[in-house]
């Protein structure tokens, strides 16, 4: 596990900042420009969710290795109200905020690994990874 | 950061210069829709060349701009979507269905000009056709 980059999310400029940093880290790690845009978009979705539902939280970026693969691990966590029905929150078009309902399912589609754990009243943690093969 | 909106003849051109927050995007939407009325614009071009990320909120706002402008009698073209942004949008499952897109500003203007000609043609009585040479 490499160095961890910790990005607080408390305002919408932080969402922009988080996706830009994510893109930079991905670029430095050698991800393609397509994957950089994919990672940045996924970070944007989960960061916005933090702001929208929990008001504050943080995003952690870490580079990880697994054999001949290198990955970018993104953890988005908050201590907000939590998600009552995670299964439903991962369905396309389901939104309790009047959005497109693409936030979580969208981020899931963009990343290679995706996991949500949530406790009602205790907060939500989204863990997601994007891999690239080391050549 | 506020997006500059240029009035060029019958068209409005909004060129996004840097990364935008959700609030910036919403502000752009309001400004464009207000100006379509103020300048009686027939077309809107939103140039997103400088955007290196497009997430669901950005796509939704662009879609809203196009739909709202159309309701106010103006056609919208989104120009300059970068290849990697297009790649991410498709993976995210986002489309701009029913909304005109063009490779760049030049193509966008050509599209609007074409639309405009079509509109004039519709209004012209068949007998009074003018040879445009």
PDB file of C-alpha atoms in Angstrom:
ATOM      1  CA  UNK A   1       0.000   0.000   0.000  1.00  0.00           C
ATOM      2  CA  UNK A   2       1.327   3.365  -0.981  1.00  0.00           C
ATOM      3  CA  UNK A   3       0.805   6.725   0.539  1.00  0.00           C
ATOM      4  CA  UNK A   4      -2.735   7.707   1.326  1.00  0.00           C
ATOM      5  CA  UNK A   5      -4.162  10.977   0.087  1.00  0.00           C
ATOM      6  CA  UNK A   6      -6.925  12.331   2.267  1.00  0.00           C
ATOM      7  CA  UNK A   7      -9.386  14.813   0.792  1.00  0.00           C
ATOM      8  CA  UNK A   8     -12.078  16.379   2.946  1.00  0.00           C
ATOM      9  CA  UNK A   9     -15.451  16.989   1.277  1.00  0.00           C
ATOM     10  CA  UNK A  10     -17.461  19.827   2.765  1.00  0.00           C
ATOM     11  CA  UNK A  11     -18.359  22.039  -0.217  1.00  0.00           C
ATOM     12  CA  UNK A  12     -18.886  21.638  -3.943  1.00  0.00           C
ATOM     13  CA  UNK A  13     -15.413  22.995  -4.730  1.00  0.00           C
ATOM     14  CA  UNK A  14     -14.097  19.975  -2.808  1.00  0.00           C
ATOM     15  CA  UNK A  15     -15.885  17.685  -5.264  1.00  0.00           C
ATOM     16  CA  UNK A  16     -13.992  19.340  -8.123  1.00  0.00           C
ATOM     17  CA  UNK A  17     -10.753  19.198  -6.152  1.00  0.00           C
ATOM     18  CA  UNK A  18     -11.219  15.509  -5.309  1.00  0.00           C
ATOM     19  CA  UNK A  19     -11.825  14.442  -8.888  1.00  0.00           C
ATOM     20  CA  UNK A  20      -8.878  16.515 -10.094  1.00  0.00           C
ATOM     21  CA  UNK A  21      -6.559  14.965  -7.526  1.00  0.00           C
ATOM     22  CA  UNK A  22      -7.904  11.536  -8.420  1.00  0.00           C
ATOM     23  CA  UNK A  23      -7.140  12.199 -12.035  1.00  0.00           C
ATOM     24  CA  UNK A  24      -3.602  13.346 -11.210  1.00  0.00           C
ATOM     25  CA  UNK A  25      -2.898  10.294  -9.083  1.00  0.00           C
ATOM     26  CA  UNK A  26      -4.266   8.043 -11.837  1.00  0.00           C
ATOM     27  CA  UNK A  27      -2.145   9.825 -14.454  1.00  0.00           C
ATOM     28  CA  UNK A  28       1.008   9.512 -12.328  1.00  0.00           C
ATOM     29  CA  UNK A  29       0.278   5.826 -11.832  1.00  0.00           C
ATOM     30  CA  UNK A  30       0.121   5.319 -15.596  1.00  0.00           C
ATOM     31  CA  UNK A  31      -3.602   4.878 -16.183  1.00  0.00           C
ATOM     32  CA  UNK A  32      -4.765   5.707 -19.726  1.00  0.00           C
ATOM     33  CA  UNK A  33      -6.443   9.062 -20.297  1.00  0.00           C
ATOM     34  CA  UNK A  34      -9.733   7.213 -20.737  1.00  0.00           C
ATOM     35  CA  UNK A  35      -9.337   5.524 -17.372  1.00  0.00           C
ATOM     36  CA  UNK A  36      -8.310   8.821 -15.802  1.00  0.00           C
ATOM     37  CA  UNK A  37     -11.598  10.362 -16.942  1.00  0.00           C
ATOM     38  CA  UNK A  38     -13.471   7.277 -15.735  1.00  0.00           C
ATOM     39  CA  UNK A  39     -11.848   7.433 -12.284  1.00  0.00           C
ATOM     40  CA  UNK A  40     -12.431  11.185 -12.036  1.00  0.00           C
ATOM     41  CA  UNK A  41     -16.110  10.770 -12.927  1.00  0.00           C
ATOM     42  CA  UNK A  42     -16.552   7.971 -10.367  1.00  0.00           C
ATOM     43  CA  UNK A  43     -14.921  10.097  -7.654  1.00  0.00           C
ATOM     44  CA  UNK A  44     -17.169  12.994  -8.616  1.00  0.00           C
ATOM     45  CA  UNK A  45     -20.268  10.839  -8.154  1.00  0.00           C
ATOM     46  CA  UNK A  46     -19.343   9.518  -4.719  1.00  0.00           C
ATOM     47  CA  UNK A  47     -18.051  12.901  -3.541  1.00  0.00           C
ATOM     48  CA  UNK A  48     -21.310  14.554  -4.556  1.00  0.00           C
ATOM     49  CA  UNK A  49     -23.233  11.876  -2.678  1.00  0.00           C
ATOM     50  CA  UNK A  50     -21.287  12.724   0.478  1.00  0.00           C
ATOM     51  CA  UNK A  51     -22.175  16.379   0.105  1.00  0.00           C
ATOM     52  CA  UNK A  52     -25.793  15.731  -0.766  1.00  0.00           C
ATOM     53  CA  UNK A  53     -26.654  13.192   1.897  1.00  0.00           C
ATOM     54  CA  UNK A  54     -24.127  13.632   4.680  1.00  0.00           C
ATOM     55  CA  UNK A  55     -22.972  17.266   4.171  1.00  0.00           C
ATOM     56  CA  UNK A  56     -19.424  16.280   5.039  1.00  0.00           C
ATOM     57  CA  UNK A  57     -17.052  13.401   4.722  1.00  0.00           C
ATOM     58  CA  UNK A  58     -13.802  12.470   3.071  1.00  0.00           C
ATOM     59  CA  UNK A  59     -12.258  10.717   0.131  1.00  0.00           C
ATOM     60  CA  UNK A  60      -9.113   8.652   0.496  1.00  0.00           C
ATOM     61  CA  UNK A  61      -6.940   7.787  -2.474  1.00  0.00           C
ATOM     62  CA  UNK A  62      -4.329   5.042  -2.267  1.00  0.00           C
ATOM     63  CA  UNK A  63      -2.304   3.180  -4.856  1.00  0.00           C
ATOM     64  CA  UNK A  64      -2.322  -0.562  -4.278  1.00  0.00           C
ATOM     65  CA  UNK A  65      -0.522  -3.476  -5.881  1.00  0.00           C
ATOM     66  CA  UNK A  66      -1.706  -6.981  -6.561  1.00  0.00           C
ATOM     67  CA  UNK A  67       0.741  -9.173  -8.439  1.00  0.00           C
ATOM     68  CA  UNK A  68       1.091  -7.810 -11.929  1.00  0.00           C
ATOM     69  CA  UNK A  69      -1.638  -5.272 -11.416  1.00  0.00           C
ATOM     70  CA  UNK A  70      -1.639  -1.833  -9.931  1.00  0.00           C
ATOM     71  CA  UNK A  71      -4.806  -0.299  -8.657  1.00  0.00           C
ATOM     72  CA  UNK A  72      -6.224   2.944  -7.424  1.00  0.00           C
ATOM     73  CA  UNK A  73      -8.256   2.488  -4.291  1.00  0.00           C
ATOM     74  CA  UNK A  74     -10.871   5.135  -3.614  1.00  0.00           C
ATOM     75  CA  UNK A  75     -12.654   5.188  -0.285  1.00  0.00           C
ATOM     76  CA  UNK A  76     -15.471   7.664   0.241  1.00  0.00           C
ATOM     77  CA  UNK A  77     -16.779   7.806   3.767  1.00  0.00           C
ATOM     78  CA  UNK A  78     -19.111   9.898   5.822  1.00  0.00           C
ATOM     79  CA  UNK A  79     -20.960   9.813   9.087  1.00  0.00           C
ATOM     80  CA  UNK A  80     -24.228  10.871   7.580  1.00  0.00           C
ATOM     81  CA  UNK A  81     -27.683   9.319   7.809  1.00  0.00           C
ATOM     82  CA  UNK A  82     -26.649   6.132   6.017  1.00  0.00           C
ATOM     83  CA  UNK A  83     -28.528   4.276   3.309  1.00  0.00           C
ATOM     84  CA  UNK A  84     -31.615   2.339   4.344  1.00  0.00           C
ATOM     85  CA  UNK A  85     -31.642   0.077   1.306  1.00  0.00           C
ATOM     86  CA  UNK A  86     -28.218  -0.280  -0.293  1.00  0.00           C
ATOM     87  CA  UNK A  87     -29.545  -2.679  -2.916  1.00  0.00           C
ATOM     88  CA  UNK A  88     -32.012  -0.104  -4.132  1.00  0.00           C
ATOM     89  CA  UNK A  89     -29.482   2.721  -3.995  1.00  0.00           C
ATOM     90  CA  UNK A  90     -27.410   0.698  -6.450  1.00  0.00           C
ATOM     91  CA  UNK A  91     -30.282   0.465  -8.922  1.00  0.00           C
ATOM     92  CA  UNK A  92     -30.291   2.756 -11.912  1.00  0.00           C
ATOM     93  CA  UNK A  93     -32.640   5.655 -11.636  1.00  0.00           C
ATOM     94  CA  UNK A  94     -33.325   5.280  -7.937  1.00  0.00           C
ATOM     95  CA  UNK A  95     -32.807   8.546  -6.107  1.00  0.00           C
ATOM     96  CA  UNK A  96     -34.116  10.052  -2.906  1.00  0.00           C
ATOM     97  CA  UNK A  97     -32.641  13.447  -3.762  1.00  0.00           C
ATOM     98  CA  UNK A  98     -34.303  14.223  -7.086  1.00  0.00           C
ATOM     99  CA  UNK A  99     -31.094  13.525  -8.992  1.00  0.00           C
ATOM    100  CA  UNK A 100     -30.724  11.218 -11.954  1.00  0.00           C
ATOM    101  CA  UNK A 101     -30.172   8.271  -9.676  1.00  0.00           C
ATOM    102  CA  UNK A 102     -26.924   7.588 -11.447  1.00  0.00           C
ATOM    103  CA  UNK A 103     -24.507   8.395  -8.656  1.00  0.00           C
ATOM    104  CA  UNK A 104     -23.807   5.043  -7.040  1.00  0.00           C
ATOM    105  CA  UNK A 105     -24.797   2.734  -9.924  1.00  0.00           C
ATOM    106  CA  UNK A 106     -22.829   4.994 -12.272  1.00  0.00           C
ATOM    107  CA  UNK A 107     -19.708   4.866 -10.124  1.00  0.00           C
ATOM    108  CA  UNK A 108     -20.128   1.108  -9.833  1.00  0.00           C
ATOM    109  CA  UNK A 109     -20.206   0.733 -13.595  1.00  0.00           C
ATOM    110  CA  UNK A 110     -17.095   2.869 -13.966  1.00  0.00           C
ATOM    111  CA  UNK A 111     -14.911   0.979 -11.510  1.00  0.00           C
ATOM    112  CA  UNK A 112     -13.654  -2.630 -11.458  1.00  0.00           C
ATOM    113  CA  UNK A 113     -14.498  -3.269  -7.826  1.00  0.00           C
ATOM    114  CA  UNK A 114     -17.217  -1.585  -5.857  1.00  0.00           C
ATOM    115  CA  UNK A 115     -18.595  -2.060  -2.387  1.00  0.00           C
ATOM    116  CA  UNK A 116     -20.939  -0.087  -0.183  1.00  0.00           C
ATOM    117  CA  UNK A 117     -21.343  -0.532   3.524  1.00  0.00           C
ATOM    118  CA  UNK A 118     -23.790   1.613   5.341  1.00  0.00           C
ATOM    119  CA  UNK A 119     -25.337   1.852   8.763  1.00  0.00           C
ATOM    120  CA  UNK A 120     -28.538   3.804   9.151  1.00  0.00           C
ATOM    121  CA  UNK A 121     -27.686   6.696  11.431  1.00  0.00           C
ATOM    122  CA  UNK A 122     -24.028   5.750  11.363  1.00  0.00           C
ATOM    123  CA  UNK A 123     -22.726   6.673   7.941  1.00  0.00           C
ATOM    124  CA  UNK A 124     -21.701   5.215   4.628  1.00  0.00           C
ATOM    125  CA  UNK A 125     -18.438   3.943   3.203  1.00  0.00           C
ATOM    126  CA  UNK A 126     -17.969   3.331  -0.483  1.00  0.00           C
ATOM    127  CA  UNK A 127     -14.866   1.372  -1.434  1.00  0.00           C
ATOM    128  CA  UNK A 128     -13.960   1.148  -5.085  1.00  0.00           C
ATOM    129  CA  UNK A 129     -10.947   0.162  -7.167  1.00  0.00           C
ATOM    130  CA  UNK A 130      -9.725   0.520 -10.694  1.00  0.00           C
ATOM    131  CA  UNK A 131      -6.979  -1.796 -11.908  1.00  0.00           C
ATOM    132  CA  UNK A 132      -4.399  -1.586 -14.601  1.00  0.00           C
ATOM    133  CA  UNK A 133      -2.040  -4.285 -15.758  1.00  0.00           C
ATOM    134  CA  UNK A 134       1.613  -3.494 -15.232  1.00  0.00           C
ATOM    135  CA  UNK A 135       3.537  -4.002 -18.434  1.00  0.00           C
TER     136      UNK A 135
ATOM    137  CA  UNK B   1     -16.075  30.416 -11.821  1.00  0.00           C
ATOM    138  CA  UNK B   2     -18.507  32.128 -14.146  1.00  0.00           C
ATOM    139  CA  UNK B   3     -18.624  30.869 -17.723  1.00  0.00           C
ATOM    140  CA  UNK B   4     -18.322  33.693 -20.276  1.00  0.00           C
ATOM    141  CA  UNK B   5     -21.267  33.843 -22.666  1.00  0.00           C
ATOM    142  CA  UNK B   6     -20.646  35.548 -25.993  1.00  0.00           C
ATOM    143  CA  UNK B   7     -23.437  36.865 -28.142  1.00  0.00           C
ATOM    144  CA  UNK B   8     -22.648  36.302 -31.772  1.00  0.00           C
ATOM    145  CA  UNK B   9     -25.439  37.380 -34.075  1.00  0.00           C
ATOM    146  CA  UNK B  10     -28.414  35.154 -33.413  1.00  0.00           C
ATOM    147  CA  UNK B  11     -26.392  32.750 -31.332  1.00  0.00           C
ATOM    148  CA  UNK B  12     -25.037  32.525 -27.825  1.00  0.00           C
ATOM    149  CA  UNK B  13     -21.698  30.840 -27.265  1.00  0.00           C
ATOM    150  CA  UNK B  14     -20.737  29.649 -23.793  1.00  0.00           C
ATOM    151  CA  UNK B  15     -17.141  28.473 -23.637  1.00  0.00           C
ATOM    152  CA  UNK B  16     -16.327  26.615 -20.491  1.00  0.00           C
ATOM    153  CA  UNK B  17     -12.764  27.554 -19.551  1.00  0.00           C
ATOM    154  CA  UNK B  18     -12.038  25.390 -16.532  1.00  0.00           C
ATOM    155  CA  UNK B  19     -13.468  22.800 -14.186  1.00  0.00           C
ATOM    156  CA  UNK B  20     -16.913  23.767 -12.920  1.00  0.00           C
ATOM    157  CA  UNK B  21     -18.638  23.126  -9.641  1.00  0.00           C
ATOM    158  CA  UNK B  22     -22.271  22.050  -9.574  1.00  0.00           C
ATOM    159  CA  UNK B  23     -23.189  25.609  -8.586  1.00  0.00           C
ATOM    160  CA  UNK B  24     -21.250  27.000 -11.582  1.00  0.00           C
ATOM    161  CA  UNK B  25     -23.119  24.632 -13.889  1.00  0.00           C
ATOM    162  CA  UNK B  26     -26.494  25.634 -12.482  1.00  0.00           C
ATOM    163  CA  UNK B  27     -25.527  29.278 -12.822  1.00  0.00           C
ATOM    164  CA  UNK B  28     -24.600  28.702 -16.474  1.00  0.00           C
ATOM    165  CA  UNK B  29     -27.989  27.115 -17.091  1.00  0.00           C
ATOM    166  CA  UNK B  30     -29.861  30.086 -15.593  1.00  0.00           C
ATOM    167  CA  UNK B  31     -27.722  32.637 -17.437  1.00  0.00           C
ATOM    168  CA  UNK B  32     -28.166  30.947 -20.811  1.00  0.00           C
ATOM    169  CA  UNK B  33     -31.908  30.533 -20.500  1.00  0.00           C
ATOM    170  CA  UNK B  34     -32.299  34.153 -19.439  1.00  0.00           C
ATOM    171  CA  UNK B  35     -30.147  35.395 -22.324  1.00  0.00           C
ATOM    172  CA  UNK B  36     -31.954  33.317 -24.930  1.00  0.00           C
ATOM    173  CA  UNK B  37     -34.941  35.522 -24.148  1.00  0.00           C
ATOM    174  CA  UNK B  38     -33.080  38.775 -23.735  1.00  0.00           C
ATOM    175  CA  UNK B  39     -31.230  38.494 -27.057  1.00  0.00           C
ATOM    176  CA  UNK B  40     -33.924  36.497 -28.861  1.00  0.00           C
ATOM    177  CA  UNK B  41     -31.232  33.956 -29.715  1.00  0.00           C
ATOM    178  CA  UNK B  42     -32.003  31.183 -32.170  1.00  0.00           C
ATOM    179  CA  UNK B  43     -29.130  28.995 -31.166  1.00  0.00           C
ATOM    180  CA  UNK B  44     -26.904  28.140 -28.198  1.00  0.00           C
ATOM    181  CA  UNK B  45     -23.477  26.565 -28.367  1.00  0.00           C
ATOM    182  CA  UNK B  46     -21.903  25.159 -25.229  1.00  0.00           C
ATOM    183  CA  UNK B  47     -18.220  24.483 -25.771  1.00  0.00           C
ATOM    184  CA  UNK B  48     -16.996  21.823 -23.339  1.00  0.00           C
ATOM    185  CA  UNK B  49     -13.538  21.347 -24.887  1.00  0.00           C
ATOM    186  CA  UNK B  50     -11.858  22.347 -21.626  1.00  0.00           C
ATOM    187  CA  UNK B  51     -13.801  19.832 -19.526  1.00  0.00           C
ATOM    188  CA  UNK B  52     -11.765  16.736 -18.760  1.00  0.00           C
ATOM    189  CA  UNK B  53     -14.487  15.106 -16.689  1.00  0.00           C
ATOM    190  CA  UNK B  54     -18.192  14.840 -17.188  1.00  0.00           C
ATOM    191  CA  UNK B  55     -20.250  13.256 -14.456  1.00  0.00           C
ATOM    192  CA  UNK B  56     -23.986  12.712 -14.132  1.00  0.00           C
ATOM    193  CA  UNK B  57     -24.642  16.224 -12.847  1.00  0.00           C
ATOM    194  CA  UNK B  58     -22.799  17.880 -15.724  1.00  0.00           C
ATOM    195  CA  UNK B  59     -24.577  15.758 -18.325  1.00  0.00           C
ATOM    196  CA  UNK B  60     -27.911  16.388 -16.683  1.00  0.00           C
ATOM    197  CA  UNK B  61     -27.309  20.144 -16.671  1.00  0.00           C
ATOM    198  CA  UNK B  62     -26.325  20.161 -20.354  1.00  0.00           C
ATOM    199  CA  UNK B  63     -29.457  18.180 -21.115  1.00  0.00           C
ATOM    200  CA  UNK B  64     -31.566  20.624 -19.119  1.00  0.00           C
ATOM    201  CA  UNK B  65     -30.004  23.584 -20.927  1.00  0.00           C
ATOM    202  CA  UNK B  66     -30.832  22.057 -24.309  1.00  0.00           C
ATOM    203  CA  UNK B  67     -34.409  21.204 -23.339  1.00  0.00           C
ATOM    204  CA  UNK B  68     -35.089  24.552 -21.681  1.00  0.00           C
ATOM    205  CA  UNK B  69     -33.568  26.497 -24.583  1.00  0.00           C
ATOM    206  CA  UNK B  70     -35.714  24.520 -27.031  1.00  0.00           C
ATOM    207  CA  UNK B  71     -38.817  25.414 -25.057  1.00  0.00           C
ATOM    208  CA  UNK B  72     -37.755  29.033 -25.500  1.00  0.00           C
ATOM    209  CA  UNK B  73     -37.324  28.628 -29.251  1.00  0.00           C
ATOM    210  CA  UNK B  74     -33.583  28.101 -29.360  1.00  0.00           C
ATOM    211  CA  UNK B  75     -31.572  25.115 -30.571  1.00  0.00           C
ATOM    212  CA  UNK B  76     -28.546  23.935 -28.541  1.00  0.00           C
ATOM    213  CA  UNK B  77     -25.388  22.243 -29.748  1.00  0.00           C
ATOM    214  CA  UNK B  78     -22.824  20.787 -27.367  1.00  0.00           C
ATOM    215  CA  UNK B  79     -19.376  20.956 -28.923  1.00  0.00           C
ATOM    216  CA  UNK B  80     -15.930  19.700 -28.029  1.00  0.00           C
ATOM    217  CA  UNK B  81     -16.569  16.564 -25.977  1.00  0.00           C
ATOM    218  CA  UNK B  82     -13.092  15.076 -25.584  1.00  0.00           C
ATOM    219  CA  UNK B  83     -12.471  11.439 -26.535  1.00  0.00           C
ATOM    220  CA  UNK B  84     -11.697  10.318 -22.972  1.00  0.00           C
ATOM    221  CA  UNK B  85     -14.756  12.162 -21.699  1.00  0.00           C
ATOM    222  CA  UNK B  86     -16.908  10.405 -24.298  1.00  0.00           C
ATOM    223  CA  UNK B  87     -15.366   7.110 -23.171  1.00  0.00           C
ATOM    224  CA  UNK B  88     -16.263   7.769 -19.530  1.00  0.00           C
ATOM    225  CA  UNK B  89     -19.776   8.994 -20.400  1.00  0.00           C
ATOM    226  CA  UNK B  90     -20.574   5.819 -22.301  1.00  0.00           C
ATOM    227  CA  UNK B  91     -19.295   3.666 -19.434  1.00  0.00           C
ATOM    228  CA  UNK B  92     -21.311   5.689 -16.974  1.00  0.00           C
ATOM    229  CA  UNK B  93     -24.366   5.072 -19.124  1.00  0.00           C
ATOM    230  CA  UNK B  94     -24.923   8.737 -19.885  1.00  0.00           C
ATOM    231  CA  UNK B  95     -26.083   9.903 -23.251  1.00  0.00           C
ATOM    232  CA  UNK B  96     -27.200  13.182 -24.706  1.00  0.00           C
ATOM    233  CA  UNK B  97     -30.069  11.602 -26.579  1.00  0.00           C
ATOM    234  CA  UNK B  98     -31.978  14.041 -28.746  1.00  0.00           C
ATOM    235  CA  UNK B  99     -29.390  16.770 -28.227  1.00  0.00           C
ATOM    236  CA  UNK B 100     -27.207  18.005 -31.054  1.00  0.00           C
ATOM    237  CA  UNK B 101     -23.470  17.593 -30.642  1.00  0.00           C
ATOM    238  CA  UNK B 102     -20.624  18.628 -32.910  1.00  0.00           C
ATOM    239  CA  UNK B 103     -16.902  18.058 -32.941  1.00  0.00           C
ATOM    240  CA  UNK B 104     -15.938  21.686 -32.445  1.00  0.00           C
ATOM    241  CA  UNK B 105     -17.179  25.266 -32.499  1.00  0.00           C
ATOM    242  CA  UNK B 106     -16.936  25.543 -36.270  1.00  0.00           C
ATOM    243  CA  UNK B 107     -19.055  22.445 -36.846  1.00  0.00           C
ATOM    244  CA  UNK B 108     -21.497  23.638 -34.204  1.00  0.00           C
ATOM    245  CA  UNK B 109     -21.974  26.968 -35.972  1.00  0.00           C
ATOM    246  CA  UNK B 110     -22.403  25.194 -39.309  1.00  0.00           C
ATOM    247  CA  UNK B 111     -25.098  23.006 -37.755  1.00  0.00           C
ATOM    248  CA  UNK B 112     -27.010  25.999 -36.376  1.00  0.00           C
ATOM    249  CA  UNK B 113     -26.753  27.828 -39.698  1.00  0.00           C
ATOM    250  CA  UNK B 114     -28.193  24.795 -41.423  1.00  0.00           C
ATOM    251  CA  UNK B 115     -31.053  24.629 -38.925  1.00  0.00           C
ATOM    252  CA  UNK B 116     -31.719  28.308 -39.523  1.00  0.00           C
ATOM    253  CA  UNK B 117     -31.965  27.832 -43.267  1.00  0.00           C
ATOM    254  CA  UNK B 118     -34.416  25.024 -42.732  1.00  0.00           C
ATOM    255  CA  UNK B 119     -36.533  27.319 -40.628  1.00  0.00           C
ATOM    256  CA  UNK B 120     -36.583  30.064 -43.274  1.00  0.00           C
ATOM    257  CA  UNK B 121     -37.431  27.536 -45.959  1.00  0.00           C
ATOM    258  CA  UNK B 122     -40.432  26.340 -43.957  1.00  0.00           C
ATOM    259  CA  UNK B 123     -41.873  29.808 -43.794  1.00  0.00           C
ATOM    260  CA  UNK B 124     -41.384  30.714 -47.408  1.00  0.00           C
ATOM    261  CA  UNK B 125     -44.463  30.189 -49.544  1.00  0.00           C
ATOM    262  CA  UNK B 126     -43.746  27.636 -52.293  1.00  0.00           C
ATOM    263  CA  UNK B 127     -44.500  30.079 -55.108  1.00  0.00           C
ATOM    264  CA  UNK B 128     -42.175  32.728 -53.794  1.00  0.00           C
ATOM    265  CA  UNK B 129     -39.030  30.661 -53.748  1.00  0.00           C
ATOM    266  CA  UNK B 130     -35.983  32.791 -54.084  1.00  0.00           C
ATOM    267  CA  UNK B 131     -32.934  31.605 -55.904  1.00  0.00           C
ATOM    268  CA  UNK B 132     -30.227  31.899 -53.357  1.00  0.00           C
ATOM    269  CA  UNK B 133     -27.516  31.403 -55.922  1.00  0.00           C
TER     270      UNK B 133
END
